[in-house]
Structures are given as structure tokens and as C-alpha cells.
Tab-separated table of C-alpha atoms in Angstrom:
chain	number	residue	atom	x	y	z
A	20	UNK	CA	17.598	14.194	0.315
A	21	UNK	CA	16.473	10.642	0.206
A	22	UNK	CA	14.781	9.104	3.302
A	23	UNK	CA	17.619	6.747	5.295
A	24	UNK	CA	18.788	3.491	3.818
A	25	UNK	CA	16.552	0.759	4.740
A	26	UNK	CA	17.534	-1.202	7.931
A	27	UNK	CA	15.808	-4.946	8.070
A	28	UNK	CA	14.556	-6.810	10.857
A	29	UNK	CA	13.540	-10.215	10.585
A	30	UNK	CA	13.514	-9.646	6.623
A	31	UNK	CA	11.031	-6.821	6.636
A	32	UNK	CA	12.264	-3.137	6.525
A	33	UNK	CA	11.876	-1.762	9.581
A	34	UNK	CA	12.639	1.905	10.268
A	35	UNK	CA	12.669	3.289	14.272
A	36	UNK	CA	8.617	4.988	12.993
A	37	UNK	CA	6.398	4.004	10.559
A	38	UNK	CA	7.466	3.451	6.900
A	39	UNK	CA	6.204	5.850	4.647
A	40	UNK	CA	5.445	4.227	0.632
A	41	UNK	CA	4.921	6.595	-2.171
A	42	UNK	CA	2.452	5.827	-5.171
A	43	UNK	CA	3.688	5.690	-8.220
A	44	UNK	CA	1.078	4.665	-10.843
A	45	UNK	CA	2.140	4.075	-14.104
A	46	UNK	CA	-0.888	3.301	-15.325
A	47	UNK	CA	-3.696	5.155	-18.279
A	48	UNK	CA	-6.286	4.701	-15.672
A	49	UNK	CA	-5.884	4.506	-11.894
A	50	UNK	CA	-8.318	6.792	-10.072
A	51	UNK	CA	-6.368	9.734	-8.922
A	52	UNK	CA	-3.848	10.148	-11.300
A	53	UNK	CA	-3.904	7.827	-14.533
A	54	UNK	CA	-1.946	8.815	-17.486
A	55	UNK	CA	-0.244	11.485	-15.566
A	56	UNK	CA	3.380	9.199	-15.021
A	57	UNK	CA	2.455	6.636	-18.236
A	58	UNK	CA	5.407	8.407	-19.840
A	59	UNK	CA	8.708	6.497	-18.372
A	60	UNK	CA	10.438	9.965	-17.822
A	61	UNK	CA	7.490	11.367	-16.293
A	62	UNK	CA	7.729	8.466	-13.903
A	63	UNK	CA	11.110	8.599	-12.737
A	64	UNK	CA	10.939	12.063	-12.349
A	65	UNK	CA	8.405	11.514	-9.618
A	66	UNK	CA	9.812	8.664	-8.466
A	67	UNK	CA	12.647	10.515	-7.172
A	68	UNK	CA	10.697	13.201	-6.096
A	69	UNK	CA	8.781	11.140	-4.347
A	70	UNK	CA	11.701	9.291	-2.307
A	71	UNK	CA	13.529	13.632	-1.905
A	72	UNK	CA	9.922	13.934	-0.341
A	73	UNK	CA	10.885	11.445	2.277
A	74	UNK	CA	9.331	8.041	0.969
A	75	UNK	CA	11.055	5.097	1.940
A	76	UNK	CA	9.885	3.236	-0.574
A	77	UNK	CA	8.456	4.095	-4.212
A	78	UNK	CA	5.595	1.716	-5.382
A	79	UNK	CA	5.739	0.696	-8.833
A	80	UNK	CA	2.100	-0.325	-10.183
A	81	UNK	CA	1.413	-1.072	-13.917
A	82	UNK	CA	-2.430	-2.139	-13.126
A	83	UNK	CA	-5.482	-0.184	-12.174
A	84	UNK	CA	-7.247	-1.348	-9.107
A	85	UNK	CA	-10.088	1.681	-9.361
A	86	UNK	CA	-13.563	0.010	-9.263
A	87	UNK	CA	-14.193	-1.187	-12.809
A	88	UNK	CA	-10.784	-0.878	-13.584
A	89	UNK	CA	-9.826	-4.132	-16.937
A	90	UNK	CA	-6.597	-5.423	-16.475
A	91	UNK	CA	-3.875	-4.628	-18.839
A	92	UNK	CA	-2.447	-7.831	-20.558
A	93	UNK	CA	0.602	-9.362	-19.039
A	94	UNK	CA	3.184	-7.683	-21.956
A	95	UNK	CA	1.254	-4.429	-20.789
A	96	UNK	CA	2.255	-4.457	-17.695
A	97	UNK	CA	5.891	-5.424	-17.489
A	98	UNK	CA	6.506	-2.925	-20.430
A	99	UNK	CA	4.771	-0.449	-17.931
A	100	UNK	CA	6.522	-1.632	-14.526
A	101	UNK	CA	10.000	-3.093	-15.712
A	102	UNK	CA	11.845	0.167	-17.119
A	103	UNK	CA	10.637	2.341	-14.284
A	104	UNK	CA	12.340	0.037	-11.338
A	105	UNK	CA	15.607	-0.017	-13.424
A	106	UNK	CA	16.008	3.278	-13.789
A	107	UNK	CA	14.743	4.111	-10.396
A	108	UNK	CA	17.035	1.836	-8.702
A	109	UNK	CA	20.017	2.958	-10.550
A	110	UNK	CA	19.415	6.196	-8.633
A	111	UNK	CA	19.460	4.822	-5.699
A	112	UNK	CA	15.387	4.918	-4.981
A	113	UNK	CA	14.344	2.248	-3.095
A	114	UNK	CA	11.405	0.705	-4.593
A	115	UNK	CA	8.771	-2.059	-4.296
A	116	UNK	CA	6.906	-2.947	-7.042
A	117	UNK	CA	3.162	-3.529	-6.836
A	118	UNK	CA	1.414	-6.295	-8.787
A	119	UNK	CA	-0.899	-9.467	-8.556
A	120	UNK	CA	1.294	-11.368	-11.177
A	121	UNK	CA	4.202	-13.513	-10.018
A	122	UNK	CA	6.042	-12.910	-13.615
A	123	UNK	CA	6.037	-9.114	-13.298
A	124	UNK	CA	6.820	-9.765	-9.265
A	125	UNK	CA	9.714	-11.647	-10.908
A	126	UNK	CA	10.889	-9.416	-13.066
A	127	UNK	CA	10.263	-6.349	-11.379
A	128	UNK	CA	12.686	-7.739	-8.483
A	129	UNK	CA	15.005	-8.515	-11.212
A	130	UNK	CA	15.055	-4.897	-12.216
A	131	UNK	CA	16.000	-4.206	-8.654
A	132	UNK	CA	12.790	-4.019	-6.656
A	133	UNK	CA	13.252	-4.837	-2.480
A	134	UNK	CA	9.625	-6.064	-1.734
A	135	UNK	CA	6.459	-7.148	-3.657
A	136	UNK	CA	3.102	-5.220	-2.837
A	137	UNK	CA	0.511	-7.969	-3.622
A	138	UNK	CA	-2.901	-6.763	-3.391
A	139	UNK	CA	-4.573	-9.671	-4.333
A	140	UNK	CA	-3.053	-11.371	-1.052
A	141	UNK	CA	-1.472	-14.352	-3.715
A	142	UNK	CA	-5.297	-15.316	-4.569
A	143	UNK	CA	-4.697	-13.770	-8.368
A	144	UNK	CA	-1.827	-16.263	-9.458
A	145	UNK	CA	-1.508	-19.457	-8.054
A	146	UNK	CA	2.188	-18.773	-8.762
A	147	UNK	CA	2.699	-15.767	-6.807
A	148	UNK	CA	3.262	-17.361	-3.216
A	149	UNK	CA	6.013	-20.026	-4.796
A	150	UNK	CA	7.736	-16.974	-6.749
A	151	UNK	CA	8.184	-14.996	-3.579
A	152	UNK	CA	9.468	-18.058	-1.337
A	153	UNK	CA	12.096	-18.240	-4.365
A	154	UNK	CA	12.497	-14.931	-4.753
A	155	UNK	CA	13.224	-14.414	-0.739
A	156	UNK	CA	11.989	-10.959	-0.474
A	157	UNK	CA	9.518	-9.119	2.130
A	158	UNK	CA	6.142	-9.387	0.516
A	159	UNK	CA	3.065	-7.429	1.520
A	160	UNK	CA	-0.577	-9.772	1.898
A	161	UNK	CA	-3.677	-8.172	1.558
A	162	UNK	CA	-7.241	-8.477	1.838
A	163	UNK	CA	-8.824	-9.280	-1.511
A	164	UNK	CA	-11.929	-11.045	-2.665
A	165	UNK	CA	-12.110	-10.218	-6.202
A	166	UNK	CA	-10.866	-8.162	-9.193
A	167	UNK	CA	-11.940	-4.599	-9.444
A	168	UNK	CA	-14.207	-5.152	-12.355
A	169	UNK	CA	-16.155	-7.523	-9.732
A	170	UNK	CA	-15.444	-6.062	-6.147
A	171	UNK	CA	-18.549	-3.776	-5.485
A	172	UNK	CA	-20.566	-7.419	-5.630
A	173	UNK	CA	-18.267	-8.854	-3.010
A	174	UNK	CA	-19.041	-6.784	0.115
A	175	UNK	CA	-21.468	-9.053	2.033
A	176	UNK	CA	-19.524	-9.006	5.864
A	177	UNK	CA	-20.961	-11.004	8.683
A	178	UNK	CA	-18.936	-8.556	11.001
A	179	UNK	CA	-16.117	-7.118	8.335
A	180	UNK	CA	-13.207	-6.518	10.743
A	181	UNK	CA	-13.445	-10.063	11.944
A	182	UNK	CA	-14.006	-11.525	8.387
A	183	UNK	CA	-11.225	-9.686	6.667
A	184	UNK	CA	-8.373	-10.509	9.777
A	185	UNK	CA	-10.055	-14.427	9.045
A	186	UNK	CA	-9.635	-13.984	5.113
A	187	UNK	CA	-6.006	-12.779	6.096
A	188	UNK	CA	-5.282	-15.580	8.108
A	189	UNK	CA	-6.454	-18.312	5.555
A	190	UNK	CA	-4.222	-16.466	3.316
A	191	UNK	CA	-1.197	-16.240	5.535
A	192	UNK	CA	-1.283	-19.989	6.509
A	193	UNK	CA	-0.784	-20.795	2.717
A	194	UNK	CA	1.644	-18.110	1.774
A	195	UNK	CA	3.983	-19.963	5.059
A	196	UNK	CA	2.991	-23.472	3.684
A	197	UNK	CA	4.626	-22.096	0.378
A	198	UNK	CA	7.721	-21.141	1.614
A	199	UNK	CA	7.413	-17.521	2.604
A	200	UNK	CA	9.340	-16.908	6.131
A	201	UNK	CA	6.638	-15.592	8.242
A	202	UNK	CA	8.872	-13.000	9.480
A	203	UNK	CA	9.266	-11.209	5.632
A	204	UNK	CA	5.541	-11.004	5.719
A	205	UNK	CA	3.420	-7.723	5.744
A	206	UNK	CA	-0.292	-7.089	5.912
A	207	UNK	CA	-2.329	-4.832	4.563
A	208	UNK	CA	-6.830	-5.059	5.601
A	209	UNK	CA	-7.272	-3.961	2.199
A	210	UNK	CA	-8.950	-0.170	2.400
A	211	UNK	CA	-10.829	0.487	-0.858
A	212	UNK	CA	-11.154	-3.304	-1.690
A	213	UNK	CA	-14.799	-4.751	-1.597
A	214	UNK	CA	-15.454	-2.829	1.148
A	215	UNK	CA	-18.348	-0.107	1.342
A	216	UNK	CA	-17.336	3.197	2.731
A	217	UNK	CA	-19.009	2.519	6.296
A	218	UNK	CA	-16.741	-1.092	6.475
A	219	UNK	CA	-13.605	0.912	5.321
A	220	UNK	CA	-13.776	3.127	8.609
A	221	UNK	CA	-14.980	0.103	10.843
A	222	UNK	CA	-11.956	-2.044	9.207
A	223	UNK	CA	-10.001	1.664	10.315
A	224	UNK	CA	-11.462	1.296	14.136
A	225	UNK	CA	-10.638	-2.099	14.828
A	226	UNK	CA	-7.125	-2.166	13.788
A	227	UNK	CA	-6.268	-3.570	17.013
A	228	UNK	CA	-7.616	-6.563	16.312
A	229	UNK	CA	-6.048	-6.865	13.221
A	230	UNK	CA	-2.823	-6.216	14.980
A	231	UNK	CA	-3.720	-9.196	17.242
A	232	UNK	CA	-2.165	-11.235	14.258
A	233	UNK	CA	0.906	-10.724	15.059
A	234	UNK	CA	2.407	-9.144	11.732
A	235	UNK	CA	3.085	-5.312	10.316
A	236	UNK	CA	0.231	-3.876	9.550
A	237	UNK	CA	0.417	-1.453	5.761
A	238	UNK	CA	-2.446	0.910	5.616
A	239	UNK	CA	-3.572	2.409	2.666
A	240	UNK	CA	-6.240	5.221	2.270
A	241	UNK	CA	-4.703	7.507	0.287
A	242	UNK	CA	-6.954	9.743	-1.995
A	243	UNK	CA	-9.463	6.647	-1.585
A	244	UNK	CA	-13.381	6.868	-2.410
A	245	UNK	CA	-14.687	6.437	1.564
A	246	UNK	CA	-13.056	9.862	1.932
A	247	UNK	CA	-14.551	11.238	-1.043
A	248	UNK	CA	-18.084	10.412	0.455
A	249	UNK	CA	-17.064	12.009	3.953
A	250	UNK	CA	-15.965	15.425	2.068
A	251	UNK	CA	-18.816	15.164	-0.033
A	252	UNK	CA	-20.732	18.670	-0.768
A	253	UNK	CA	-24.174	19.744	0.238
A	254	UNK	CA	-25.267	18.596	-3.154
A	255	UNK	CA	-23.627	15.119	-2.319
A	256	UNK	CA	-20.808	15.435	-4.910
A	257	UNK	CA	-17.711	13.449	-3.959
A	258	UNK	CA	-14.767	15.249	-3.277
A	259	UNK	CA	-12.330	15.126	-6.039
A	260	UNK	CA	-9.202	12.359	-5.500
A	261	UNK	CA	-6.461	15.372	-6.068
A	262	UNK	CA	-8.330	17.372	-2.991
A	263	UNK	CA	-8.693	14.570	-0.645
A	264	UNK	CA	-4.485	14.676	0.598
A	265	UNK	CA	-5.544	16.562	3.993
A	266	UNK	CA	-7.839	14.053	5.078
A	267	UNK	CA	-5.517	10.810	4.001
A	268	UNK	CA	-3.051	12.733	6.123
A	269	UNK	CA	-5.290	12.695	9.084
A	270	UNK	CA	-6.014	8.801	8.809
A	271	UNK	CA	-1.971	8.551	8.614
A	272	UNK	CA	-1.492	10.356	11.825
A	273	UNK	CA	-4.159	7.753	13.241
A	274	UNK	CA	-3.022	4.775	11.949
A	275	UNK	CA	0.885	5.521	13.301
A	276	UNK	CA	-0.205	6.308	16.206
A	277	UNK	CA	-2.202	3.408	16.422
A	278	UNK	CA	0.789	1.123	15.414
A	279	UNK	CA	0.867	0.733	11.920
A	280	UNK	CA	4.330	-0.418	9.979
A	281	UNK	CA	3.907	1.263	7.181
A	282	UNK	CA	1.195	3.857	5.004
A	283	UNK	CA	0.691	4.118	1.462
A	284	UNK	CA	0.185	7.615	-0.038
A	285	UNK	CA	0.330	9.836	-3.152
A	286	UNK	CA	1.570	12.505	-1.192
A	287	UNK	CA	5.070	11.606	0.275
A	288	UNK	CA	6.178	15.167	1.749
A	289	UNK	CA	2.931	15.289	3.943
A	290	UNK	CA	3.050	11.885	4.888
A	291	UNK	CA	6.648	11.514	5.973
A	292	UNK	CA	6.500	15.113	7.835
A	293	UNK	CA	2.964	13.671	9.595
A	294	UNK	CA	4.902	9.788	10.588
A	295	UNK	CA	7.541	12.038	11.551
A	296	UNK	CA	5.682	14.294	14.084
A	297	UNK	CA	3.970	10.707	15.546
A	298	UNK	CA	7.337	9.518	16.527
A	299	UNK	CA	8.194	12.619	17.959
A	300	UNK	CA	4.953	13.139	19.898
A	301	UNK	CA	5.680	9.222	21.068
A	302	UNK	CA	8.978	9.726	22.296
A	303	UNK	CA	8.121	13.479	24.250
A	304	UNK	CA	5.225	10.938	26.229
A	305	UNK	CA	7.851	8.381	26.820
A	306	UNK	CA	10.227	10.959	28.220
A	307	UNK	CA	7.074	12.321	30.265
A	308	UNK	CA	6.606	8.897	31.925
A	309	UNK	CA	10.483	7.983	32.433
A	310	UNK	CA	11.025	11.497	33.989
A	311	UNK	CA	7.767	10.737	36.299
């Protein structure tokens, strides 16, 4: 069974717990699992798995962001993207599609996609901001400095929690000058993204003052390199991406708890059951304090 149709507030989807966004990577080369869904079957297959796992939301990506990752060409990546958000939506999946190119945001919400997943926070095409504001549909902003092929040189941080909810502002101010209603308007700090493994878990601790901005907050750490260096062995191998689900699991319990709108993860079915148990736990306190 599919998670519950999507109920909007203010333009953004807004379920009574945190929103839960499966991966779905149909790419040759993303980090955990490149190649695997290339084939357009293959895709939708696990597209709807993903959504009978409890996802709210399947997220469509046609382009690496790994460190070092090349970009595909522009042809590349619609061929990659389009297809898959027809043929999800026509089964009823609700999916987002997630790109840095306003022509494949474009087309992808064409094909039937309910929110674009920008992690280049509208810096990678001066289009993208105007093609949303047309477009009218939620769009998540996040912290970017520079293409993947370039990001390990762009993690100099005078104090990285404040510098990334500044970087976010900057770029929030001109997505609203653009035309996107504030209140369609998601953020995301950016986990993975020129940031060293130590600044991904201090961006982790001080989402509170990221929620001082005043919008959602989407956090995404699944399968992600800074947990590969905290599972490392003795030998200081890296814990493979495919054996990293229990602890992006853990940093989902912590980041509902703490608030967030929404997590990104490869694993829907242990991410939806963990959001699920955070809501429950929440409500138990509540009813605790009201019976007091």
C-alpha cells in the first residue's frame, strides 16, 4: 500500500510527521547504487516499491552528485529522468524529480512530477528560480557551492552551520525576488555537499539554528560518506554505501525528532517505519503532559 495522498499546506506537502522521500537514481554512476535502476523498467519497478515501502515521495535523479561525479549532457538526462516520472505517475506514485537544470525541472513536472529537488539551491541555472515561479510548484533549496567535480576544494567554513544557514538565506532572498511564494519553499543544509565529514555532523547538531529560518527543513544523509568514516574498520576502510542503512536510520530518528519536514533515503521501509515510531513516541509525551 502506498503512503497517504499528499495533503498541502501553504503549497508544500505537509503530512501530520515527517515526510519520508525515496531515492531513485537513475543514473550509471551515483555512489551507492549507479547502474542498478539505469534500465527504465528496473526503475519503475523500484519506484513503486519504494512508495509500497511507505515513501511519500519518489525522487527522480538523472545526475550523479558523488564527489567527482561529470555531468551527463542535457539530452542525457531528460532521456534518463523524463520516461521514469511518466510512467511512475501513471501509477499513481507521487514523485519529485531531482535536478539542477530548469529544462529537465520543466519537463520532468510536465511528465507529472509535484515538486523540484534542486540541489544546487538555483546557483546551477540562472533559469531555474524563473522556471519554478512559472511552474508554481513546491521546490526544495539547498546548500551548494560548487559541482561535484569541484566540491572537496570548497570546504573552507568560518563557523559552517552559520555560513551554510547565511549561503541559504542569500539564496532564498533571490529565489522570492524571482517569484517563488515563500511558503512552497523547502530547505535542505546540504549533507554530503562541500562539507568534510566533521562539518556534516556539526551542520547535523545545530539544526536548530537552521530551523531559526523559518522554513521546512529536508535532511539528507542517506548511505552518505561522513557515515562511512564513522563505521570505518580498524584498518580505516570505509564502510561500504549498501551497509551504511542502520546508521542513516539513526540520523532519521534524530533529525524527526528534532523537527525536520522531510528525510531523504535509499531505504524507504526503514525510514517510514523509523518517522513513524517518532510521531508516535511524540504524541505518547504529549498525552503524558495533557494527562499531568
Amino acid at each position: 500500500m502506498y503512503a497517504q495522498p499528499l495533503r498541502y499546506v501553504d503549497g508544500l506537502p505537509r503530512p501530520p510527521r515527517c515526510l519520508v522521500m525515496g531515492v531513485l537514481n537513475v543514473t550509471p554512476d551515483s555512489f551507492s547504487d549507479g547502474g542498478r535502476y539505469l534500465d527504465h523498467d528496473r526503475a519503475v519497478a523500484h519506484g513503486v516499491q519504494l512508495a509500497g515501502y511507505g515513501a511519500d515521495l519518489v525522487d527522480v535523479g538523472g545526475e550523479s552528485t558523488r564527489p567527482g561525479a561529470l555531468r551527463p549532457t542535457v539530452d542525457e538526462e531528460l532521456a534518463r529522468v523524463v520516461p521514469v516520472v511518466e510512467r511512475l505517475t501513471a501509477q499513481g506514485v507521487q514523485v519529485s524529480v531531482d535536478t539542477m537544470r530548469a529544462v529537465v525541472a520543466e519537463a520532468a513536472v510536465a511528465a507529472g512530477a509535484v515538486l523540484v529537488n534542486d540541489v544546487s539551491g538555483g546557483l546551477a541555472d540562472a533559469d531555474m528560480f524563473a522556471t519554478v515561479a512559472r511552474l508554481d510548484v513546491p521546490y526544495v533549496l539547498m546548500h551548494w557551492r560548487a559541482h561535484s567535480a569541484e566540491m572537496v576544494d570548497h570546504t573552507h567554513y568560518d563557523d559552517v552551520v552559520e555560513d551554510v544557514a547565511t549561503e541559504l538565506s542569500t539564496q532564498l532572498a533571490a529565489a522570492q525576488a524571482a517569484g517563488i511564494d515563500r511558503g512552497r519553499i523547502a530547505l535542505d543544509p546540504g549533507i554530503g555537499f562541500s562539507k568534510t565529514a566533521d562539518q556534516n555532523w556539526q551542520v547535523l547538531a545545530g539544526l536548530d539554528r537552521l530551523h531559526a529560518l523559518g522554513l521546512p527543513l529536508l535532511v539528507a544523509t542517506s548511505r552518505k560518506r561522513f557515515l562511512g568514516h564513522l563505521l570505518a574498520d580498524d584498518a580505516g576502510e570505509l564502510r561500504p554505501p549498501l551497509e551504511r542503512d542502520d546508521a542513516t536510520t539513526a540520523t532519521t530518528v534524530l533529525a524527526a525528532a528534532g523537527g525536520a519536514w522531510c528525510v531523504r533515503a535509499h531505504d524507504a521501509r526503514s525510514t517510514a517505519d523509523a518517522v513513524r515510531v517518532v510521531t508516535r513516541w511524540a504524541v505518547a509525551e504529549q498525552e503524558v503532559v495533557t494527562r499531568g
